[in-house]
XYZ file of N, CA and C in Angstrom:
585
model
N 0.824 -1.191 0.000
C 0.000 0.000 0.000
C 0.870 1.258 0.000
N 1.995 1.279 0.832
C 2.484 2.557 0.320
C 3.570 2.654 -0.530
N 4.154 2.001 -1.254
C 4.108 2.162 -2.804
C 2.968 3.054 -3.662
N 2.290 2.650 -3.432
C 1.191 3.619 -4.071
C 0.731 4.458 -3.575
N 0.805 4.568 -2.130
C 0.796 6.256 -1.956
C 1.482 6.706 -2.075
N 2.610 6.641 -1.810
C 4.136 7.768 -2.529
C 3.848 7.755 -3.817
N 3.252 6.919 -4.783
C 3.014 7.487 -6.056
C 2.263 8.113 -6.092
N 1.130 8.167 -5.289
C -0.185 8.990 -5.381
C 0.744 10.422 -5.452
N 0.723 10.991 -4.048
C 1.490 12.035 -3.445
C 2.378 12.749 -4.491
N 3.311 11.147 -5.305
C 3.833 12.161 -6.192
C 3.351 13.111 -7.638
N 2.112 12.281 -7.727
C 1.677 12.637 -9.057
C 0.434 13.361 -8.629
N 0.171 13.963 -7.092
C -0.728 14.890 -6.892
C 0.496 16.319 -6.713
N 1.673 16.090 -6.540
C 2.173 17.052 -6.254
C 2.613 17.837 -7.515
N 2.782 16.485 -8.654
C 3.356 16.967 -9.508
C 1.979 17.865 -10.789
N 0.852 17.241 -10.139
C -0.311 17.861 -10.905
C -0.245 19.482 -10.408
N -0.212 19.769 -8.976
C -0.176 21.010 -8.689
C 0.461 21.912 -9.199
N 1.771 21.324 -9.078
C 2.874 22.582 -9.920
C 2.573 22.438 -11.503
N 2.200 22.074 -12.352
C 1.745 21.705 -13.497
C 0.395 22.980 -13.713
N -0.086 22.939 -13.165
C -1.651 24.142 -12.929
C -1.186 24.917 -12.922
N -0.139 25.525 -11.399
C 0.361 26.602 -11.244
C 0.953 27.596 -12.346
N 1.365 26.820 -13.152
C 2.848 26.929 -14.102
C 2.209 26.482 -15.256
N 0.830 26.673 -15.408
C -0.030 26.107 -16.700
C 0.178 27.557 -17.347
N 0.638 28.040 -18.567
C 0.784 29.012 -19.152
C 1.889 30.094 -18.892
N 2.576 29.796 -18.157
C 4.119 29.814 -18.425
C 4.933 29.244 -19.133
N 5.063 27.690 -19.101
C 6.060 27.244 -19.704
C 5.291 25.676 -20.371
N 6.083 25.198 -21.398
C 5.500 24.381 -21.712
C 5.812 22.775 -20.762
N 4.488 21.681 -21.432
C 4.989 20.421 -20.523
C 6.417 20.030 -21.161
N 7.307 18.885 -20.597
C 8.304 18.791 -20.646
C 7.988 17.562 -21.981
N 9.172 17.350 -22.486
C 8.832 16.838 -23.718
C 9.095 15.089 -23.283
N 8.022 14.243 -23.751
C 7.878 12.996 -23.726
C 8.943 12.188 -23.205
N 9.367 11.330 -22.347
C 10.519 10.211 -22.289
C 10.082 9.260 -22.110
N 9.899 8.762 -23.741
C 8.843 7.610 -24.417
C 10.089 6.294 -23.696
N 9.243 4.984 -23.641
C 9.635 3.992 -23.529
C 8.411 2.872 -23.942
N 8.281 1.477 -23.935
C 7.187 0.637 -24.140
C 7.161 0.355 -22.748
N 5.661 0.750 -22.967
C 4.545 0.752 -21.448
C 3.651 -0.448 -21.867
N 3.381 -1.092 -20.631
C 2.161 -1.910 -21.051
C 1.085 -1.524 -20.538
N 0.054 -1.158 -21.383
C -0.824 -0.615 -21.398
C -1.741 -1.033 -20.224
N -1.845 -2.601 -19.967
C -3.098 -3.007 -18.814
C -2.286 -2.549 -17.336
N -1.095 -2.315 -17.392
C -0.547 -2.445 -16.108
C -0.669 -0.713 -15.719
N -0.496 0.318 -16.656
C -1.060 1.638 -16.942
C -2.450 1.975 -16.110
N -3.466 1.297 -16.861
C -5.012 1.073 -16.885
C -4.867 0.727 -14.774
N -4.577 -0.242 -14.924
C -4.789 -0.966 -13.897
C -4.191 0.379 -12.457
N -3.765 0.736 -12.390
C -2.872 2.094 -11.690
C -4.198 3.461 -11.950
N -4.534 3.203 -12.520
C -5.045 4.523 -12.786
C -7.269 4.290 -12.481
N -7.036 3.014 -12.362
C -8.235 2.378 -11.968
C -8.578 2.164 -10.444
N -6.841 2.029 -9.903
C -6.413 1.640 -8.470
C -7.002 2.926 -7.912
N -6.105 3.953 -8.307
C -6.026 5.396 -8.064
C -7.788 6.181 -7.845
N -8.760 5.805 -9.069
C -9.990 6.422 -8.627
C -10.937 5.409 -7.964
N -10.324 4.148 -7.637
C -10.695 3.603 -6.309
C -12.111 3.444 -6.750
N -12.723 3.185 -7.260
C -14.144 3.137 -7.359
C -15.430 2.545 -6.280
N -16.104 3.088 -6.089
C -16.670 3.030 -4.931
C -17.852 1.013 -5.143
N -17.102 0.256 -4.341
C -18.154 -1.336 -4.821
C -19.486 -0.727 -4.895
N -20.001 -0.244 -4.194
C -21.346 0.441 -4.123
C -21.841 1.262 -4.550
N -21.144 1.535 -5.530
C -21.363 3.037 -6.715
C -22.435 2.869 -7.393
N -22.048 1.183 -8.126
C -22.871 0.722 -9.319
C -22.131 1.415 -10.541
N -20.586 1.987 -10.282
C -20.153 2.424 -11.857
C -19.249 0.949 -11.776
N -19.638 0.481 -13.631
C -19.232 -0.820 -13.738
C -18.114 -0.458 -14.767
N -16.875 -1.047 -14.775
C -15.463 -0.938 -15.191
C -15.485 -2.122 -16.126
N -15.170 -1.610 -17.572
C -14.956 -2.932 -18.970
C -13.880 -2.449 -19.463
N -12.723 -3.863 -19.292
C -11.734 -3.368 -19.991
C -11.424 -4.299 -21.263
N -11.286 -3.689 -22.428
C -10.819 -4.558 -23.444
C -9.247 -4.566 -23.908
N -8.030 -4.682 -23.225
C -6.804 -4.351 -23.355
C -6.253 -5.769 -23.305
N -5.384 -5.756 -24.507
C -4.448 -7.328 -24.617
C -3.457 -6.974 -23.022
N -3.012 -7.671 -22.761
C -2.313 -8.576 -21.217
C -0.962 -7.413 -21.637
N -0.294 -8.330 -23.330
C 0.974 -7.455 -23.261
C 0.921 -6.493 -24.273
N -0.492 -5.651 -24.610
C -0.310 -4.239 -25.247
C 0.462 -3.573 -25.051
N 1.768 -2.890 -25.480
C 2.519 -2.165 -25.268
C 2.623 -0.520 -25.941
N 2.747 0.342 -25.102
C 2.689 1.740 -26.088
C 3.675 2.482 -26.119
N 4.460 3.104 -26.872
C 5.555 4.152 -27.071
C 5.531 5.417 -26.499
N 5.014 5.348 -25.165
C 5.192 6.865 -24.457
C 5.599 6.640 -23.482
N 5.075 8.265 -22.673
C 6.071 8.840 -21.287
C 4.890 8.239 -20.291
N 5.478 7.612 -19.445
C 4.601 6.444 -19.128
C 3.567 7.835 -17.761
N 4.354 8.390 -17.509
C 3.782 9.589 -16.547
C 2.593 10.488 -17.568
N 2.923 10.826 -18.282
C 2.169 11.580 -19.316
C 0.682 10.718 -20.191
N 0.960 9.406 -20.297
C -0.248 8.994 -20.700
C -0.891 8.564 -19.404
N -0.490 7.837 -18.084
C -1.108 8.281 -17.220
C -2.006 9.344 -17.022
N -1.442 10.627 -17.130
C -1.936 11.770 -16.572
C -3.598 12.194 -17.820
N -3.322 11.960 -19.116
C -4.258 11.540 -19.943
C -5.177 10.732 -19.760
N -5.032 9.435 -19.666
C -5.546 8.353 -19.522
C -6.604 8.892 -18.197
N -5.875 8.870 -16.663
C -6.358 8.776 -15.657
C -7.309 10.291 -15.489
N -6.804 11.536 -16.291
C -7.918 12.733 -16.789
C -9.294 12.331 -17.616
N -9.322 11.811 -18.403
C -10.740 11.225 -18.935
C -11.251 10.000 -18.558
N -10.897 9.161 -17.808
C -11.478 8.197 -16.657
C -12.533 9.317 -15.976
N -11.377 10.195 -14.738
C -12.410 10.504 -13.630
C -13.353 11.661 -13.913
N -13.293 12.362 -15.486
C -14.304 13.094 -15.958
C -15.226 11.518 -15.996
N -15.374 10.651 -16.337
C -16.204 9.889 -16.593
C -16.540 9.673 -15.630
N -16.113 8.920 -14.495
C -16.244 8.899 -13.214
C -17.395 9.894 -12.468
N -17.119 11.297 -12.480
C -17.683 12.465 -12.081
C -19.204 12.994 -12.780
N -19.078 12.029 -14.032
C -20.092 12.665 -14.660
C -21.364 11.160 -14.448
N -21.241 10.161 -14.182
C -21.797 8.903 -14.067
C -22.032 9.086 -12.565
N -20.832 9.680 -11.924
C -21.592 10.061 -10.509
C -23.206 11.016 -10.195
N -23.379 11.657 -11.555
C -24.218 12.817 -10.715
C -26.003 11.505 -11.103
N -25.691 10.501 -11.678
C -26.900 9.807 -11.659
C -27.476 8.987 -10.381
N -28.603 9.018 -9.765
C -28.532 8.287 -8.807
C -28.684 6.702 -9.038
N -27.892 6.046 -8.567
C -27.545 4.580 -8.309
C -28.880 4.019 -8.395
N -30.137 4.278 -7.945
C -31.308 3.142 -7.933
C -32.003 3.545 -8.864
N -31.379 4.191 -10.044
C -31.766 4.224 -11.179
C -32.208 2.885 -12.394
N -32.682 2.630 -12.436
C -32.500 1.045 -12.614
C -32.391 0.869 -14.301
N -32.771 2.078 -14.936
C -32.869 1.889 -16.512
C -31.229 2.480 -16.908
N -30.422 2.990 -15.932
C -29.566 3.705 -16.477
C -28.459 2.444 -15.788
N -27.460 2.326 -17.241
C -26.369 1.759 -16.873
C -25.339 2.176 -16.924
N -24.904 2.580 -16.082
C -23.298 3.372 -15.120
C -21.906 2.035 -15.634
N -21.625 2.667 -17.048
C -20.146 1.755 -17.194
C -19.165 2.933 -17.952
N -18.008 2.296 -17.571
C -17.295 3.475 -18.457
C -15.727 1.798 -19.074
N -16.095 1.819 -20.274
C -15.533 1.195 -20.810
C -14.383 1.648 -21.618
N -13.333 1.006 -21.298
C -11.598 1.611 -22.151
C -11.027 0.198 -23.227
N -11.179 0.598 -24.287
C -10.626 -0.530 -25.427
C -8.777 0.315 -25.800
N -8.355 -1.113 -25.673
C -7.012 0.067 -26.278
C -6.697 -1.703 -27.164
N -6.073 -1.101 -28.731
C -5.515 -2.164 -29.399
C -4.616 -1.675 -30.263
N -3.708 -2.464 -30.700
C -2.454 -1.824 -31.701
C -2.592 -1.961 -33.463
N -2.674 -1.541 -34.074
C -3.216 -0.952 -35.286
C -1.428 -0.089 -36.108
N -0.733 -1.511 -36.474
C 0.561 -1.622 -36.920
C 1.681 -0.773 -36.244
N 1.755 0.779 -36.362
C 2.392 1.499 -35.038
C 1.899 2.418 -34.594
N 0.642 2.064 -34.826
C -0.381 3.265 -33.690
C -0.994 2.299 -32.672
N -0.806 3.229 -31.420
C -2.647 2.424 -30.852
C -3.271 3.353 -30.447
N -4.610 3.110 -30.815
C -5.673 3.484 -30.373
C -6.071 2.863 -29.372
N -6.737 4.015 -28.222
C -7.047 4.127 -27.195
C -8.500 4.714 -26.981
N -9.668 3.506 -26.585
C -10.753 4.511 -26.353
C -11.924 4.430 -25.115
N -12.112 5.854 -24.106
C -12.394 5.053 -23.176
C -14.116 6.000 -23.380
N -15.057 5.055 -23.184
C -16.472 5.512 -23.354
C -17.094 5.164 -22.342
N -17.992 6.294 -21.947
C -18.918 6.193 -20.569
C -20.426 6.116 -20.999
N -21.301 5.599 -19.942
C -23.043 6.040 -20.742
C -23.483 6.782 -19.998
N -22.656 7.873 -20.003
C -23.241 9.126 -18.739
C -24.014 10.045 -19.245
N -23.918 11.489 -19.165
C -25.391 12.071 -19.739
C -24.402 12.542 -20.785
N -23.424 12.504 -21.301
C -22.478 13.255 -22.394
C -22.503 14.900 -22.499
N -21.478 15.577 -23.242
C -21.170 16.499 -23.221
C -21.957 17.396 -23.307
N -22.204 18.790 -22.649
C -23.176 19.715 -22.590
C -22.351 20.665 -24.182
N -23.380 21.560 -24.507
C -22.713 21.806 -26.320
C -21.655 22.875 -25.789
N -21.958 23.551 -24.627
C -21.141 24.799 -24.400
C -19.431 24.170 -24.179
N -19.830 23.186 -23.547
C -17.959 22.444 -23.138
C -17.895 21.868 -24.458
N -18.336 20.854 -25.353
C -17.919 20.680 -26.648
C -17.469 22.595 -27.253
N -18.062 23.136 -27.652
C -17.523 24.253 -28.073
C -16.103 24.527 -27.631
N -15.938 24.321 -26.653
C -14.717 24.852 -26.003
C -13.611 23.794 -25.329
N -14.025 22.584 -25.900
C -13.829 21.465 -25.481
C -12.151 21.106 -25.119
N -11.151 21.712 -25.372
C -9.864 21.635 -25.343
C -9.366 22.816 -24.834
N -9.957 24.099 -24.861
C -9.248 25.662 -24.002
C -9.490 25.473 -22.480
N -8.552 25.678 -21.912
C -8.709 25.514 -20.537
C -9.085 26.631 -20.235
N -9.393 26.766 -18.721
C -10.421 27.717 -17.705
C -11.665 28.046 -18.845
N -12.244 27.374 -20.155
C -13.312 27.416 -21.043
C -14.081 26.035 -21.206
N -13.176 24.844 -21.173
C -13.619 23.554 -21.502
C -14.454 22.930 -20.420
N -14.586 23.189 -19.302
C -15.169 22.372 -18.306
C -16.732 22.313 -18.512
N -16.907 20.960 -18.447
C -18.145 19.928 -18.553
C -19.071 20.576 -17.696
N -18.236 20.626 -16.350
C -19.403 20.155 -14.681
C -19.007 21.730 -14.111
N -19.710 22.075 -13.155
C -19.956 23.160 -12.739
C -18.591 23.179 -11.436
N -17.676 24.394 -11.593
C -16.129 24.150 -10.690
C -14.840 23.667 -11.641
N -15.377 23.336 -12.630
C -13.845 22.843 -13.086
C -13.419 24.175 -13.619
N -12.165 23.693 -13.837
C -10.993 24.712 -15.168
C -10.720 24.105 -16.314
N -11.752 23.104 -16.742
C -10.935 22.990 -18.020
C -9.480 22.164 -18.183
N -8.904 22.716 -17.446
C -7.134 22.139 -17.727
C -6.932 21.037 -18.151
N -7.841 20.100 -17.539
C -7.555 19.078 -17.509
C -7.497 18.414 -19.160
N -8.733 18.359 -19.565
C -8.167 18.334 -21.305
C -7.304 19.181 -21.889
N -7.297 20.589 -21.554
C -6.184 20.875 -22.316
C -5.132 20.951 -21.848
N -4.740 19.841 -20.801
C -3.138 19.352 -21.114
C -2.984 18.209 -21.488
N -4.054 17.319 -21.147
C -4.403 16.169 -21.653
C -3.994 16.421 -23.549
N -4.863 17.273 -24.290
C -4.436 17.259 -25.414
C -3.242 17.813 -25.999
N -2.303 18.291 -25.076
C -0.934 18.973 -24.937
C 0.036 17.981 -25.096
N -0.204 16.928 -23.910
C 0.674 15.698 -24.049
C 0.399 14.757 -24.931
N -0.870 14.843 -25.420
C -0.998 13.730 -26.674
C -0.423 14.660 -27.992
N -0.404 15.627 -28.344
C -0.057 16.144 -29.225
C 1.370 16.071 -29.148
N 2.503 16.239 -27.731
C 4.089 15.835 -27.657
C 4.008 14.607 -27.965
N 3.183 13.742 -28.030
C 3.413 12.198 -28.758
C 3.495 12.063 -30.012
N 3.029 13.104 -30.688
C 2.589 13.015 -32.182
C 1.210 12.749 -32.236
N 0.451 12.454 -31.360
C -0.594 12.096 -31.399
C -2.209 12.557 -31.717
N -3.223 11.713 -31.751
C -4.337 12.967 -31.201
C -5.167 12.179 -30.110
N -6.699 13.463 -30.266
C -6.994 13.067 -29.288
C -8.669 13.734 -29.645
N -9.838 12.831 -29.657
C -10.871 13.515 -30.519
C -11.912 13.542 -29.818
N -13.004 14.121 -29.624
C -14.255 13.425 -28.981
C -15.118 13.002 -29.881
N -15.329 12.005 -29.595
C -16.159 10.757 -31.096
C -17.707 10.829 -31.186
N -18.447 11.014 -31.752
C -19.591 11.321 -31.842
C -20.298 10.577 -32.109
N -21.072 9.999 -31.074
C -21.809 8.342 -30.700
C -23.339 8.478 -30.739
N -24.059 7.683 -31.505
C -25.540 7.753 -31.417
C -26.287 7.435 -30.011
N -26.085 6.792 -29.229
C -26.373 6.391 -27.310
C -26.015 7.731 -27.000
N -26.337 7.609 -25.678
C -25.930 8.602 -24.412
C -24.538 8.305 -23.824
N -23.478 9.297 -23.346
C -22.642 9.586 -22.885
C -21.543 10.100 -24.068
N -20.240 9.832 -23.919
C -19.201 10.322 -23.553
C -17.604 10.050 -24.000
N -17.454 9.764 -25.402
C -16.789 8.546 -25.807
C -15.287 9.354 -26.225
N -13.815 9.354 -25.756
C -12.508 9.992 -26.319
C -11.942 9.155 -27.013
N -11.639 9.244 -28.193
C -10.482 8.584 -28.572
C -8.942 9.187 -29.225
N -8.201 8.536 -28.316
C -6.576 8.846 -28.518
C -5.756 8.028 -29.284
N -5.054 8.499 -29.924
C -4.239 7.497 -31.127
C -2.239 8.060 -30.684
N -1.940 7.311 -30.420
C -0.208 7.308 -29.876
C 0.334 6.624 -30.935
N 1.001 7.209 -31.483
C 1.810 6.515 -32.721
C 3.262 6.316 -32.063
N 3.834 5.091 -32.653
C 5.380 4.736 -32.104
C 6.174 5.554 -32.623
N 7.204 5.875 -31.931
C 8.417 6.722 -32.451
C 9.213 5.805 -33.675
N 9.396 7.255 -34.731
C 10.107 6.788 -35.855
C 11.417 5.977 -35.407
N 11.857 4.814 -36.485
C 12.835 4.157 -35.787
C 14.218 5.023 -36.624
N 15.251 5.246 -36.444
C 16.464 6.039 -37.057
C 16.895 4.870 -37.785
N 17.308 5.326 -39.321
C 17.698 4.491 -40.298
C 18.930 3.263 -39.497
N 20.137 4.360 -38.838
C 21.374 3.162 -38.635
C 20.591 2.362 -37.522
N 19.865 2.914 -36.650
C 19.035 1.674 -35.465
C 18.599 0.376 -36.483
N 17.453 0.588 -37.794
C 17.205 -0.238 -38.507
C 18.051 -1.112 -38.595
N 18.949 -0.632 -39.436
C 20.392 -1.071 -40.244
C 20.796 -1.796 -39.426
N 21.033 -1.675 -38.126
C 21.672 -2.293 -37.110
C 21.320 -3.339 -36.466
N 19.920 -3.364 -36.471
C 18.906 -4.601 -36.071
C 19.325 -5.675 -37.170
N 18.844 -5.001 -38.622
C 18.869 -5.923 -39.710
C 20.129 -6.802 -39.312
């Protein structure tokens, strides 16, 4: 257990100064490595702790050894940002709701040297004013109190990947992101050198 709170701690401390220092300077640039994606997921699932008694139900579709080409802190911080918007927004339904089903489902699969990443909720989905503004921070926020930030650093660090990052436009109710992380180009003599 505290293994993971010193990680907590560190990646609440490191969110703070990150806000503070949101429009000063930019995030620091990627220090990609292969992450495995369920062990990612699984940390960031730990982290919003989900309540057994919530009734929010967790589907994961991720291969065992999916692996992805990033900063394993940085897709965290992505990843675990559009979880607990999902989280927050599946919260405001009440539980003995019986027609409404509270899941927030994350598919991630590899698609030659991209993967796509997509995590979808059946919550009440985006109000049009936060789509409008859906990526400007202190403008983008969904729920009443936020700043925004949170996607737009979220789409800050997917963009230092090369990446993107879209909101997908689903016929159901809720809430659906999808992120695409492409692998880093390999350098010709690395090739050469393998060969």
């Amino acid at each position: 257990f505290a293994p993971k709170l010193l990680r907590t701690i560190d990646r609440a401390v490191g969110y703070t100064n990150e806000v503070l220092s949101y429009g000063q300077a930019s995030e620091a640039a990627p220090k990609r490595r292969r992450v495995r994606f369920a062990e990612l997921y699984q940390e960031v699932r730990d982290m919003l702790a989900p309540d057994p008694d919530g009734g929010i139900e967790f589907v994961e579709q991720i291969a065992e050894d999916l692996e992805v080409d990033a900063d394993s802190e940085q897709l965290f911080r992505v990843v675990h940002n559009l979880c607990r918007n999902a989280v927050q927004a599946l919260a405001t339904f009440d539980p003995q709701d019986a027609v409404m089903v509270r899941r927030i489902t994350i598919t991630a699969q590899r698609m030659g040297s991209v993967v796509g990443i997509t995590i979808d909720d059946t919550g009440p989905g985006m109000p049009r004013k936060a789509r409008e503004n859906l990526f400007a921070a202190f403008r983008g926020s969904a729920r009443s109190g936020g700043t925004g930030l949170g996607l737009a650093i979220a789409r800050e660090l997917v963009l230092a990947h090369g990446g993107t990052i879209a909101l997908v436009e689903k016929p159901g109710p809720g809430t659906q992101f999808r992120i695409e992380i492409p692998d880093r180009p390999v350098a010709l003599d690395d090739y050469r050198a393998r060969a």
